[in-house]
Amino acid sequence: METFEVKKMKTNPMNNKIEISAKNIIAVASGKGGVGKSTVSVNLALALVSKGKKVGVLDADIYGPNVPLMLGIRGEKATSDGSKIIPIKKHGLEIMSVGFITEENKALIWRGPLANKLIEQFLGDVAWGELDYLIIDLPPGTGDVPLSIIQKLNLTGAVIVTTPQEAAIADVVKMINMFETTNNKILGIVENMKYITCPDSQTKIELFPRSDDNDFSGFKYETISTFPFIPGIGNKDKNGIPFYLRNREHETSKEYDNLAKKVMTV
Amino acid sequence: METFEVKKMKTNPMNNKIEISAKNIIAVASGKGGVGKSTVSVNLALALVSKGKKVGVLDADIYGPNVPLMLGIRGEKATSDGSKIIPIKKHGLEIMSVGFITEENKALIWRGPLANKLIEQFLGDVAWGELDYLIIDLPPGTGDVPLSIIQKLNLTGAVIVTTPQEAAIADVVKMINMFETTNNKILGIVENMKYITCPDSQTKIELFPRSDDNDFSGFKYETISTFPFIPGIGNKDKNGIPFYLRNREHETSKEYDNLAKKVMTV
């Protein structure tokens, strides 16, 4: 693994938060993995770019840094200007990922303290441009790393991504508690993978049918977007173009535009 | 949160492993969350019971302990006989879960050291009967907690669950490295959520269509089972009966029987 020495970080002495040159910092969080958090992060970021915003994406999911794959960035490593790590630019985004500073396919047996140190570096030591929005793809869950991140940043707010399944709902409640406990604003819930459309019969097949226990009505935060499951939405095409950019008129791309607008009203 | 005092654990002085009264200990692991690891754990365990085996399930996924939900166990807490925690018995299984000793819906902001202590207790301080198989539903990823678990137990072997998506494949490689690095045997790969069958047209819709990069042929371990996505497979019915027990003749239940037979040949 390549490592970068952690330089003195710029922190605000009033509250010990790391300062980042972004007008808004939006955390995209989920209780469970595999619910589409990275997909939502990337497509939300691209939708914000299409509205003329300067946007950065920080892929902080140390256990599965998927953002580079989705954006068609492969094999690139982060470079340093001597004091800061330089984000990679693609599709109008500035992108930084744990994936850029680790060898692909190497066993990333992160121990807690190492993970936190790496993440602190990410937070304070990336040479972002002057961003309107920094979208942070958090690791799933309420563990050490997501907690450290949200405690060290002045978040504008959090978007919580979930699938409408019983096991995920309990996790959403835990996520809500984590953000409330740390005095952060929750912008709303994004319900993902609600159904899949059969290409032959056009039937909308519910992926997570309700049982007695999966009921979204109990959350005190609004569901601000609902997305279907789209096979291949996480894949780039052969030219490395992600779903949103190659399907601008798709109803799901338009729903990402709506989500971006909601985020912009905060 | 209720806590139990950690008693002196029985360890083997030769190798410092925790001794558990199970002839075989099978870890069910995944690189990503949300790929169906708990579903595979529970249904594999039930299939082993149907073959006449005495089976325990340890739900070690501290970030999302889903096993109790899937087995229709709700609101129950673990009890202690003074020195050991007593598993809950249901559907012929002995079941222990982090979910039994934590308050539901409480923010489980586990810090690394606390998580490890809790897990060590689980490993060494549960009053399992004489088991033929202990199935361990690991937390996803290669982090602190799964690593601690596999280092402290004499695993018979590991089953790695994944979906056939690009982002998951890189994670499988990391999982393989983790088990090889710790000198553990990998029984094989379980490929989950391969397709969904449309109830109207019977079309099999691939959920993760291949892109240039998602190719399972590169693994050096066999894919020992392939399962479709079945809406509601993670739900119990109104009587708390899980999928496998209420659909014994379903092709997916039969594939779980096959998986159990493969595990039994180890």
Short mmCIF file of C-alpha atoms in Angstrom, two decimals:
data_model
loop_
_atom_site.label_atom_id
_atom_site.label_comp_id
_atom_site.label_asym_id
_atom_site.label_seq_id
_atom_site.Cartn_x
_atom_site.Cartn_y
_atom_site.Cartn_z
CA MET A 1 0.00 0.00 0.00
CA GLU A 2 1.24 3.44 -0.81
CA THR A 3 0.93 5.81 2.05
CA PHE A 4 1.00 9.55 2.38
CA GLU A 5 2.37 11.17 5.44
CA VAL A 6 -0.35 12.96 7.31
CA LYS A 7 0.46 16.67 7.29
CA LYS A 8 -0.77 19.14 9.80
CA MET A 9 -4.46 19.40 9.13
CA LYS A 10 -6.30 22.67 9.00
CA THR A 11 -8.85 22.52 11.74
CA ASN A 12 -11.15 25.14 13.09
CA PRO A 13 -9.96 25.76 16.66
CA MET A 14 -13.51 26.67 17.73
CA ASN A 15 -14.98 23.24 17.14
CA ASN A 16 -12.08 21.00 16.09
CA LYS A 17 -13.70 20.30 12.71
CA ILE A 18 -11.60 19.84 9.59
CA GLU A 19 -12.11 22.67 7.12
CA ILE A 20 -12.85 21.72 3.52
CA SER A 21 -13.24 24.19 0.67
CA ALA A 22 -16.80 23.17 -0.11
CA LYS A 23 -19.89 25.30 0.42
CA ASN A 24 -21.95 22.20 1.14
CA ILE A 25 -20.90 18.77 2.39
CA ILE A 26 -23.49 16.04 1.87
CA ALA A 27 -23.02 12.59 3.41
CA VAL A 28 -24.65 9.66 1.63
CA ALA A 29 -25.15 6.96 4.23
CA SER A 30 -26.73 3.55 4.61
CA GLY A 31 -27.21 1.12 7.45
CA LYS A 32 -26.63 -1.95 5.31
CA GLY A 33 -24.21 -2.41 2.46
CA GLY A 34 -25.46 -3.37 -0.97
CA VAL A 35 -28.40 -0.97 -1.02
CA GLY A 36 -26.95 1.27 -3.75
CA LYS A 37 -25.23 3.96 -1.71
CA SER A 38 -22.39 4.41 -4.20
CA THR A 39 -24.82 4.44 -7.13
CA VAL A 40 -26.84 7.19 -5.45
CA SER A 41 -23.68 9.15 -4.57
CA VAL A 42 -22.32 9.08 -8.11
CA ASN A 43 -25.60 9.83 -9.88
CA LEU A 44 -26.52 12.60 -7.44
CA ALA A 45 -23.09 14.14 -7.99
CA LEU A 46 -23.48 13.98 -11.78
CA ALA A 47 -26.95 15.52 -11.54
CA LEU A 48 -25.53 18.40 -9.49
CA VAL A 49 -22.85 18.95 -12.16
CA SER A 50 -25.59 19.12 -14.80
CA LYS A 51 -27.11 22.00 -12.78
CA GLY A 52 -23.85 23.93 -13.15
CA LYS A 53 -22.40 23.14 -9.74
CA LYS A 54 -18.78 22.38 -8.93
CA VAL A 55 -18.89 18.97 -7.32
CA GLY A 56 -16.43 16.65 -5.62
CA VAL A 57 -16.99 13.03 -4.64
CA LEU A 58 -15.15 11.50 -1.71
CA ASP A 59 -15.38 7.71 -1.77
CA ALA A 60 -14.82 7.00 1.91
CA ASP A 61 -16.03 3.40 1.80
CA ILE A 62 -12.78 1.76 2.82
CA TYR A 63 -14.27 -1.72 2.67
CA GLY A 64 -15.60 -1.41 -0.87
CA PRO A 65 -14.47 1.71 -2.72
CA ASN A 66 -16.77 1.34 -5.75
CA VAL A 67 -16.91 4.92 -7.01
CA PRO A 68 -13.86 4.63 -9.34
CA LEU A 69 -15.33 1.54 -11.04
CA MET A 70 -18.64 3.29 -11.62
CA LEU A 71 -16.96 6.32 -13.14
CA GLY A 72 -14.68 4.32 -15.42
CA ILE A 73 -11.52 5.15 -13.53
CA ARG A 74 -9.27 2.12 -13.42
CA GLY A 75 -5.73 1.62 -12.23
CA GLU A 76 -5.11 5.30 -11.56
CA LYS A 77 -3.33 6.26 -8.38
CA ALA A 78 -3.51 9.50 -6.50
CA THR A 79 -0.67 11.95 -6.93
CA SER A 80 0.53 14.51 -4.46
CA ASP A 81 1.70 18.07 -5.01
CA GLY A 82 4.02 17.67 -2.04
CA SER A 83 1.54 18.64 0.62
CA LYS A 84 -1.90 17.66 -0.69
CA ILE A 85 -3.41 14.72 -2.57
CA ILE A 86 -4.74 15.73 -5.99
CA PRO A 87 -8.24 14.49 -6.90
CA ILE A 88 -8.77 12.82 -10.27
CA LYS A 89 -11.04 14.77 -12.62
CA LYS A 90 -13.62 12.98 -14.76
CA HIS A 91 -17.12 13.71 -16.08
CA GLY A 92 -16.87 17.20 -14.57
CA LEU A 93 -16.29 15.78 -11.08
CA GLU A 94 -13.34 15.94 -8.74
CA ILE A 95 -12.95 12.44 -7.34
CA MET A 96 -10.96 11.05 -4.45
CA SER A 97 -11.23 7.43 -3.36
CA VAL A 98 -9.52 5.06 -0.98
CA GLY A 99 -9.25 2.96 -4.14
CA PHE A 100 -6.73 5.43 -5.55
CA ILE A 101 -4.16 4.94 -2.82
CA THR A 102 -4.38 1.20 -2.33
CA GLU A 103 -3.25 -1.60 -4.59
CA GLU A 104 -6.12 -3.28 -6.36
CA ASN A 105 -7.00 -6.79 -5.20
CA LYS A 106 -4.71 -6.56 -2.18
CA ALA A 107 -6.16 -7.82 1.08
CA LEU A 108 -7.26 -4.67 2.80
CA ILE A 109 -7.32 -5.97 6.29
CA TRP A 110 -7.92 -2.61 7.84
CA ARG A 111 -7.58 -2.48 11.56
CA GLY A 112 -9.67 0.20 13.21
CA PRO A 113 -6.94 2.71 14.07
CA LEU A 114 -5.34 2.49 10.61
CA ALA A 115 -8.68 3.01 8.94
CA ASN A 116 -9.33 6.12 10.99
CA LYS A 117 -5.92 7.58 10.24
CA LEU A 118 -6.40 7.05 6.52
CA ILE A 119 -9.81 8.63 6.62
CA GLU A 120 -8.60 11.65 8.59
CA GLN A 121 -5.98 12.17 5.92
CA PHE A 122 -8.62 12.00 3.24
CA LEU A 123 -10.75 14.53 5.02
CA GLY A 124 -8.07 17.09 5.64
CA ASP A 125 -5.44 16.53 3.03
CA VAL A 126 -7.13 16.55 -0.37
CA ALA A 127 -6.55 19.52 -2.68
CA TRP A 128 -10.19 20.05 -3.61
CA GLY A 129 -10.99 23.01 -5.81
CA GLU A 130 -13.54 25.52 -4.57
CA LEU A 131 -16.51 23.16 -4.50
CA ASP A 132 -20.20 23.95 -4.31
CA TYR A 133 -20.88 20.39 -3.16
CA LEU A 134 -18.75 17.62 -1.72
CA ILE A 135 -20.63 14.31 -1.79
CA ILE A 136 -19.25 11.77 0.66
CA ASP A 137 -19.96 8.08 0.05
CA LEU A 138 -19.72 6.83 3.64
CA PRO A 139 -18.91 3.25 4.64
CA PRO A 140 -22.15 1.46 5.57
CA GLY A 141 -23.26 1.16 9.16
CA THR A 142 -22.73 3.06 12.36
CA GLY A 143 -19.18 1.89 13.03
CA ASP A 144 -15.97 3.60 13.85
CA VAL A 145 -15.17 5.08 10.45
CA PRO A 146 -18.50 6.66 9.49
CA LEU A 147 -18.79 8.04 13.00
CA SER A 148 -15.31 9.60 12.86
CA ILE A 149 -16.09 11.20 9.52
CA ILE A 150 -19.32 12.82 10.57
CA GLN A 151 -17.76 14.05 13.80
CA LYS A 152 -14.84 15.71 12.03
CA LEU A 153 -16.77 17.55 9.30
CA ASN A 154 -19.27 20.35 9.24
CA LEU A 155 -21.89 18.40 7.33
CA THR A 156 -24.64 20.30 5.58
CA GLY A 157 -26.74 17.20 5.90
CA ALA A 158 -27.11 13.51 5.26
CA VAL A 159 -29.07 11.46 2.75
CA ILE A 160 -29.88 7.96 4.02
CA VAL A 161 -30.19 5.26 1.35
CA THR A 162 -32.12 2.08 2.02
CA THR A 163 -33.98 -0.73 0.34
CA PRO A 164 -37.57 -1.33 1.48
CA GLN A 165 -36.73 -4.59 3.27
CA GLU A 166 -37.36 -5.51 6.85
CA ALA A 167 -33.70 -6.06 7.73
CA ALA A 168 -32.74 -2.67 6.30
CA ILE A 169 -35.39 -0.72 8.15
CA ALA A 170 -33.96 -1.46 11.59
CA ASP A 171 -30.61 -0.26 10.24
CA VAL A 172 -32.15 3.02 9.04
CA VAL A 173 -33.39 3.69 12.55
CA LYS A 174 -29.83 3.21 13.82
CA MET A 175 -28.51 5.57 11.13
CA ILE A 176 -31.06 8.22 12.07
CA ASN A 177 -29.98 7.89 15.69
CA MET A 178 -26.32 8.28 14.74
CA PHE A 179 -26.93 11.52 12.85
CA GLU A 180 -29.24 12.90 15.50
CA THR A 181 -26.83 12.00 18.30
CA THR A 182 -24.07 13.89 16.50
CA ASN A 183 -26.36 16.88 15.85
CA ASN A 184 -26.41 16.50 12.08
CA LYS A 185 -29.28 17.31 9.76
CA ILE A 186 -30.99 14.49 7.85
CA LEU A 187 -32.16 15.68 4.44
CA GLY A 188 -34.30 12.63 3.88
CA ILE A 189 -34.52 8.95 2.99
CA VAL A 190 -33.82 7.57 -0.49
CA GLU A 191 -35.71 4.33 -1.08
CA ASN A 192 -33.75 2.26 -3.61
CA MET A 193 -34.42 -0.97 -5.56
CA LYS A 194 -38.15 -0.77 -4.99
CA TYR A 195 -39.07 -2.79 -8.08
CA ILE A 196 -37.63 -4.11 -11.32
CA THR A 197 -39.44 -3.80 -14.65
CA CYS A 198 -39.63 -6.97 -16.75
CA PRO A 199 -38.40 -6.11 -20.25
CA ASP A 200 -40.89 -8.54 -21.82
CA SER A 201 -44.15 -8.08 -19.91
CA GLN A 202 -43.38 -4.61 -18.42
CA THR A 203 -44.53 -6.05 -15.10
CA LYS A 204 -43.13 -4.12 -12.16
CA ILE A 205 -41.85 -6.80 -9.80
CA GLU A 206 -41.53 -5.68 -6.19
CA LEU A 207 -38.14 -6.81 -4.92
CA PHE A 208 -38.94 -6.53 -1.23
CA PRO A 209 -42.61 -7.35 -0.70
CA ARG A 210 -44.05 -6.15 2.56
CA SER A 211 -44.26 -8.45 5.51
CA ASP A 212 -45.85 -7.53 8.82
CA ASP A 213 -42.73 -5.71 9.86
CA ASN A 214 -41.46 -3.69 6.94
CA ASP A 215 -43.30 -0.45 7.12
CA PHE A 216 -41.65 2.79 6.11
CA SER A 217 -44.37 4.95 7.63
CA GLY A 218 -42.64 5.03 11.00
CA PHE A 219 -39.70 7.23 9.99
CA LYS A 220 -39.88 10.83 11.00
CA TYR A 221 -38.01 11.89 7.85
CA GLU A 222 -39.45 12.24 4.37
CA THR A 223 -38.67 9.78 1.57
CA ILE A 224 -37.23 12.32 -0.89
CA SER A 225 -36.63 9.94 -3.80
CA THR A 226 -37.65 6.42 -4.81
CA PHE A 227 -35.65 4.49 -7.41
CA PRO A 228 -36.24 1.17 -9.16
CA PHE A 229 -33.61 -1.54 -9.54
CA ILE A 230 -32.00 -1.07 -12.93
CA PRO A 231 -29.75 -3.91 -14.07
CA GLY A 232 -26.38 -2.47 -14.98
CA ILE A 233 -26.94 0.98 -13.43
CA GLY A 234 -23.67 0.49 -11.57
CA ASN A 235 -21.81 -0.38 -14.75
CA LYS A 236 -20.13 2.15 -16.98
CA ASP A 237 -20.31 1.49 -20.71
CA LYS A 238 -17.29 0.63 -22.86
CA ASN A 239 -16.32 4.29 -23.02
CA GLY A 240 -16.46 4.61 -19.23
CA ILE A 241 -19.68 6.65 -19.33
CA PRO A 242 -21.92 6.09 -16.28
CA PHE A 243 -25.67 5.48 -16.50
CA TYR A 244 -26.86 9.03 -15.79
CA LEU A 245 -24.77 10.58 -18.56
CA ARG A 246 -25.71 8.05 -21.21
CA ASN A 247 -29.43 8.01 -20.34
CA ARG A 248 -30.29 11.65 -19.70
CA GLU A 249 -33.95 11.19 -20.64
CA HIS A 250 -34.50 8.02 -18.59
CA GLU A 251 -37.06 8.46 -15.82
CA THR A 252 -34.44 7.41 -13.27
CA SER A 253 -32.01 10.10 -14.50
CA LYS A 254 -34.83 12.61 -14.14
CA GLU A 255 -35.50 11.40 -10.63
CA TYR A 256 -31.80 12.02 -9.90
CA ASP A 257 -32.33 15.55 -11.25
CA ASN A 258 -35.21 15.93 -8.77
CA LEU A 259 -33.05 14.64 -5.94
CA ALA A 260 -30.33 17.13 -6.88
CA LYS A 261 -32.86 19.96 -6.81
CA LYS A 262 -34.04 18.90 -3.36
CA VAL A 263 -30.47 18.80 -2.11
CA MET A 264 -29.92 22.28 -3.59
CA THR A 265 -32.81 23.78 -1.63
CA VAL A 266 -31.13 23.02 1.70
CA MET B 1 -27.47 -2.00 26.25
CA GLU B 2 -27.39 -5.03 28.52
CA THR B 3 -23.95 -6.42 29.01
CA PHE B 4 -22.62 -9.68 30.31
CA GLU B 5 -19.39 -9.81 32.20
CA VAL B 6 -16.79 -11.63 30.19
CA LYS B 7 -15.88 -14.78 32.08
CA LYS B 8 -12.63 -16.62 31.73
CA MET B 9 -12.78 -18.11 28.28
CA LYS B 10 -11.75 -21.66 27.55
CA THR B 11 -8.88 -21.43 25.13
CA ASN B 12 -6.55 -24.05 23.82
CA PRO B 13 -3.11 -23.13 25.21
CA MET B 14 -1.42 -24.69 22.19
CA ASN B 15 -2.77 -22.22 19.67
CA ASN B 16 -4.76 -19.68 21.67
CA LYS B 17 -7.98 -20.55 19.85
CA ILE B 18 -11.33 -20.46 21.61
CA GLU B 19 -12.80 -23.95 21.96
CA ILE B 20 -16.41 -24.42 20.88
CA SER B 21 -18.36 -27.64 21.23
CA ALA B 22 -19.00 -28.00 17.50
CA LYS B 23 -17.51 -30.65 15.23
CA ASN B 24 -17.49 -28.20 12.33
CA ILE B 25 -17.41 -24.41 12.28
CA ILE B 26 -18.42 -22.85 8.97
CA ALA B 27 -18.01 -19.12 8.38
CA VAL B 28 -20.36 -17.47 5.89
CA ALA B 29 -18.60 -14.36 4.63
CA SER B 30 -19.05 -11.62 2.06
CA GLY B 31 -17.00 -8.69 0.92
CA LYS B 32 -19.99 -6.41 0.45
CA GLY B 33 -23.10 -6.16 2.56
CA GLY B 34 -26.49 -6.71 1.01
CA VAL B 35 -25.52 -9.76 -1.04
CA GLY B 36 -27.64 -12.18 1.00
CA LYS B 37 -25.11 -13.50 3.50
CA SER B 38 -27.68 -13.87 6.31
CA THR B 39 -30.17 -15.49 3.94
CA VAL B 40 -27.56 -18.05 2.91
CA SER B 41 -26.52 -18.64 6.54
CA VAL B 42 -30.06 -19.28 7.75
CA ASN B 43 -31.16 -21.46 4.84
CA LEU B 44 -27.93 -23.48 4.85
CA ALA B 45 -28.39 -24.05 8.58
CA LEU B 46 -32.00 -25.19 8.10
CA ALA B 47 -30.95 -27.51 5.28
CA LEU B 48 -28.32 -29.08 7.56
CA VAL B 49 -31.01 -29.61 10.23
CA SER B 50 -33.15 -31.39 7.64
CA LYS B 51 -30.23 -33.81 7.12
CA GLY B 52 -30.39 -34.75 10.81
CA LYS B 53 -27.53 -32.54 11.99
CA LYS B 54 -27.39 -30.56 15.23
CA VAL B 55 -26.83 -27.00 14.09
CA GLY B 56 -26.16 -23.67 15.73
CA VAL B 57 -26.21 -20.24 14.11
CA LEU B 58 -24.07 -17.43 15.45
CA ASP B 59 -25.19 -14.08 14.06
CA ALA B 60 -21.95 -12.15 14.41
CA ASP B 61 -22.95 -9.26 12.14
CA ILE B 62 -22.80 -6.53 14.73
CA TYR B 63 -23.79 -3.85 12.23
CA GLY B 64 -26.92 -5.60 11.02
CA PRO B 65 -27.92 -8.67 13.03
CA ASN B 66 -30.64 -9.94 10.68
CA VAL B 67 -30.80 -13.60 11.64
CA PRO B 68 -33.44 -13.18 14.40
CA LEU B 69 -35.77 -11.31 12.01
CA MET B 70 -35.46 -14.04 9.39
CA LEU B 71 -36.23 -16.76 11.91
CA GLY B 72 -39.22 -15.00 13.41
CA ILE B 73 -37.54 -14.25 16.72
CA ARG B 74 -38.53 -10.84 17.91
CA GLY B 75 -37.96 -9.00 21.13
CA GLU B 76 -36.34 -11.93 22.89
CA LYS B 77 -33.25 -11.31 24.96
CA ALA B 78 -30.49 -13.70 25.84
CA THR B 79 -30.52 -15.23 29.27
CA SER B 80 -27.57 -16.46 31.25
CA ASP B 81 -27.18 -19.54 33.45
CA GLY B 82 -24.74 -17.58 35.59
CA SER B 83 -21.66 -18.33 33.57
CA LYS B 84 -22.81 -18.85 29.99
CA ILE B 85 -25.28 -17.21 27.61
CA ILE B 86 -28.08 -19.57 26.58
CA PRO B 87 -28.91 -19.73 22.85
CA ILE B 88 -32.53 -19.41 21.76
CA LYS B 89 -33.96 -22.56 20.16
CA LYS B 90 -36.22 -22.34 17.11
CA HIS B 91 -36.90 -24.42 13.99
CA GLY B 92 -34.47 -27.05 15.32
CA LEU B 93 -31.62 -24.52 15.51
CA GLU B 94 -29.68 -23.08 18.42
CA ILE B 95 -29.39 -19.38 17.72
CA MET B 96 -27.27 -16.65 19.24
CA SER B 97 -27.24 -13.11 17.89
CA VAL B 98 -25.83 -9.74 18.81
CA GLY B 99 -29.45 -8.72 18.36
CA PHE B 100 -30.38 -10.67 21.50
CA ILE B 101 -28.22 -8.65 23.83
CA THR B 102 -28.80 -5.16 22.49
CA GLU B 103 -31.84 -2.98 22.66
CA GLU B 104 -33.70 -2.83 19.38
CA ASN B 105 -33.52 0.46 17.49
CA LYS B 106 -30.87 1.83 19.78
CA ALA B 107 -27.97 3.57 18.06
CA LEU B 108 -25.31 0.90 18.01
CA ILE B 109 -22.36 3.16 17.57
CA TRP B 110 -19.84 0.42 18.07
CA ARG B 111 -16.29 1.56 18.48
CA GLY B 112 -13.73 -1.02 17.40
CA PRO B 113 -12.49 -2.19 20.80
CA LEU B 114 -16.01 -2.60 22.20
CA ALA B 115 -17.10 -4.58 19.15
CA ASN B 116 -14.18 -6.96 19.53
CA LYS B 117 -14.85 -7.52 23.22
CA LEU B 118 -18.48 -8.32 22.55
CA ILE B 119 -17.57 -10.72 19.79
CA GLU B 120 -14.96 -12.50 21.90
CA GLN B 121 -17.64 -13.04 24.50
CA PHE B 122 -19.95 -14.48 21.89
CA LEU B 123 -17.30 -16.83 20.67
CA GLY B 124 -16.29 -18.20 24.02
CA ASP B 125 -19.21 -17.73 26.30
CA VAL B 126 -22.26 -19.27 24.65
CA ALA B 127 -23.65 -22.52 26.08
CA TRP B 128 -23.98 -24.34 22.75
CA GLY B 129 -25.12 -27.94 22.89
CA GLU B 130 -22.91 -30.55 21.25
CA LEU B 131 -23.21 -29.25 17.70
CA ASP B 132 -22.38 -30.96 14.44
CA TYR B 133 -22.23 -27.57 12.71
CA LEU B 134 -21.90 -24.02 13.89
CA ILE B 135 -22.72 -21.58 11.08
CA ILE B 136 -21.28 -18.12 11.66
CA ASP B 137 -22.84 -15.18 9.84
CA LEU B 138 -19.80 -12.87 9.73
CA PRO B 139 -19.98 -9.09 9.41
CA PRO B 140 -19.25 -8.11 5.79
CA GLY B 141 -15.80 -7.06 4.70
CA THR B 142 -12.25 -7.63 5.85
CA GLY B 143 -12.33 -5.34 8.86
CA ASP B 144 -11.40 -5.73 12.47
CA VAL B 145 -14.32 -7.87 13.64
CA PRO B 146 -14.42 -10.58 10.95
CA LEU B 147 -10.63 -10.80 11.15
CA SER B 148 -10.72 -11.26 14.94
CA ILE B 149 -13.35 -13.96 14.65
CA ILE B 150 -11.53 -16.05 12.10
CA GLN B 151 -8.27 -15.71 14.03
CA LYS B 152 -9.81 -16.93 17.30
CA LEU B 153 -11.67 -19.98 15.97
CA ASN B 154 -10.62 -23.26 14.45
CA LEU B 155 -12.72 -22.84 11.32
CA THR B 156 -13.52 -25.90 9.26
CA GLY B 157 -13.87 -23.60 6.30
CA ALA B 158 -15.51 -20.55 4.81
CA VAL B 159 -18.27 -20.02 2.27
CA ILE B 160 -17.99 -16.71 0.43
CA VAL B 161 -21.27 -15.17 -0.75
CA THR B 162 -21.33 -12.64 -3.56
CA THR B 163 -23.53 -11.15 -6.23
CA PRO B 164 -22.22 -11.30 -9.81
CA GLN B 165 -21.56 -7.57 -9.99
CA GLU B 166 -18.36 -5.81 -10.84
CA ALA B 167 -18.08 -3.99 -7.53
CA ALA B 168 -18.57 -7.21 -5.57
CA ILE B 169 -15.94 -9.18 -7.45
CA ALA B 170 -13.05 -7.03 -6.25
CA ASP B 171 -14.37 -7.59 -2.74
CA VAL B 172 -14.39 -11.37 -3.20
CA VAL B 173 -10.71 -11.26 -4.09
CA LYS B 174 -10.04 -9.38 -0.85
CA MET B 175 -12.06 -11.96 1.12
CA ILE B 176 -10.11 -14.82 -0.46
CA ASN B 177 -6.89 -13.09 0.53
CA MET B 178 -8.10 -12.67 4.11
CA PHE B 179 -8.89 -16.37 4.52
CA GLU B 180 -5.69 -17.48 2.79
CA THR B 181 -3.57 -15.09 4.85
CA THR B 182 -5.04 -16.56 8.03
CA ASN B 183 -4.54 -20.15 6.77
CA ASN B 184 -8.23 -20.97 6.53
CA LYS B 185 -9.88 -23.22 4.00
CA ILE B 186 -12.33 -21.76 1.47
CA LEU B 187 -15.11 -24.23 0.67
CA GLY B 188 -16.28 -22.27 -2.34
CA ILE B 189 -18.16 -19.28 -3.70
CA VAL B 190 -21.96 -18.87 -3.53
CA GLU B 191 -23.24 -16.67 -6.32
CA ASN B 192 -26.46 -15.02 -5.15
CA MET B 193 -29.16 -12.88 -6.83
CA LYS B 194 -28.15 -13.99 -10.31
CA TYR B 195 -31.56 -13.38 -11.88
CA ILE B 196 -35.19 -12.74 -10.97
CA THR B 197 -38.06 -14.58 -12.66
CA CYS B 198 -40.95 -12.42 -13.86
CA PRO B 199 -44.16 -13.92 -12.47
CA ASP B 200 -46.08 -12.92 -15.63
CA SER B 201 -43.76 -13.71 -18.56
CA GLN B 202 -41.45 -16.16 -16.74
CA THR B 203 -38.57 -14.15 -18.21
CA LYS B 204 -35.38 -14.59 -16.22
CA ILE B 205 -34.06 -11.06 -15.80
CA GLU B 206 -30.34 -10.87 -15.08
CA LEU B 207 -29.84 -8.47 -12.19
CA PHE B 208 -26.16 -7.81 -12.80
CA PRO B 209 -25.52 -7.97 -16.54
CA ARG B 210 -21.91 -8.47 -17.48
CA SER B 211 -19.76 -5.54 -18.35
CA ASP B 212 -16.18 -5.81 -19.52
CA ASP B 213 -15.00 -6.23 -16.01
CA ASN B 214 -17.33 -8.61 -14.20
CA ASP B 215 -15.99 -12.03 -14.92
CA PHE B 216 -16.19 -14.79 -12.33
CA SER B 217 -13.84 -17.07 -14.24
CA GLY B 218 -10.79 -15.62 -12.53
CA PHE B 219 -11.42 -17.06 -9.06
CA LYS B 220 -9.40 -20.08 -8.06
CA TYR B 221 -12.30 -21.45 -6.02
CA GLU B 222 -15.35 -23.23 -7.34
CA THR B 223 -18.81 -21.66 -7.41
CA ILE B 224 -20.57 -24.29 -5.29
CA SER B 225 -24.10 -22.85 -5.51
CA THR B 226 -25.95 -20.28 -7.58
CA PHE B 227 -29.19 -18.78 -6.33
CA PRO B 228 -31.75 -16.48 -7.97
CA PHE B 229 -33.20 -13.37 -6.31
CA ILE B 230 -36.48 -14.38 -4.70
CA PRO B 231 -38.63 -11.49 -3.45
CA GLY B 232 -39.45 -12.10 0.18
CA ILE B 233 -36.93 -14.91 0.75
CA GLY B 234 -35.66 -12.96 3.73
CA ASN B 235 -39.15 -12.62 5.18
CA LYS B 236 -40.71 -15.11 7.52
CA ASP B 237 -44.44 -15.70 7.08
CA LYS B 238 -47.09 -14.73 9.64
CA ASN B 239 -46.27 -17.79 11.69
CA GLY B 240 -42.56 -16.97 11.73
CA ILE B 241 -41.72 -19.78 9.30
CA PRO B 242 -38.73 -18.98 7.06
CA PHE B 243 -38.70 -19.57 3.30
CA TYR B 244 -36.87 -22.91 3.28
CA LEU B 245 -39.29 -24.58 5.70
CA ARG B 246 -42.45 -23.36 3.97
CA ASN B 247 -41.22 -24.16 0.44
CA ARG B 248 -39.45 -27.50 0.76
CA GLU B 249 -40.07 -28.44 -2.89
CA HIS B 250 -38.97 -25.08 -4.34
CA GLU B 251 -35.92 -25.35 -6.61
CA THR B 252 -34.09 -22.87 -4.40
CA SER B 253 -34.75 -24.98 -1.28
CA LYS B 254 -33.37 -27.96 -3.18
CA GLU B 255 -30.31 -25.97 -4.12
CA TYR B 256 -29.84 -25.24 -0.40
CA ASP B 257 -30.03 -29.01 0.16
CA ASN B 258 -27.26 -29.42 -2.40
CA LEU B 259 -25.18 -26.74 -0.70
CA ALA B 260 -25.65 -28.51 2.65
CA LYS B 261 -24.48 -31.80 1.11
CA LYS B 262 -21.38 -30.10 -0.27
CA VAL B 263 -20.62 -28.58 3.12
CA MET B 264 -21.09 -32.04 4.70
CA THR B 265 -18.48 -33.62 2.43
CA VAL B 266 -15.71 -31.42 3.84
#
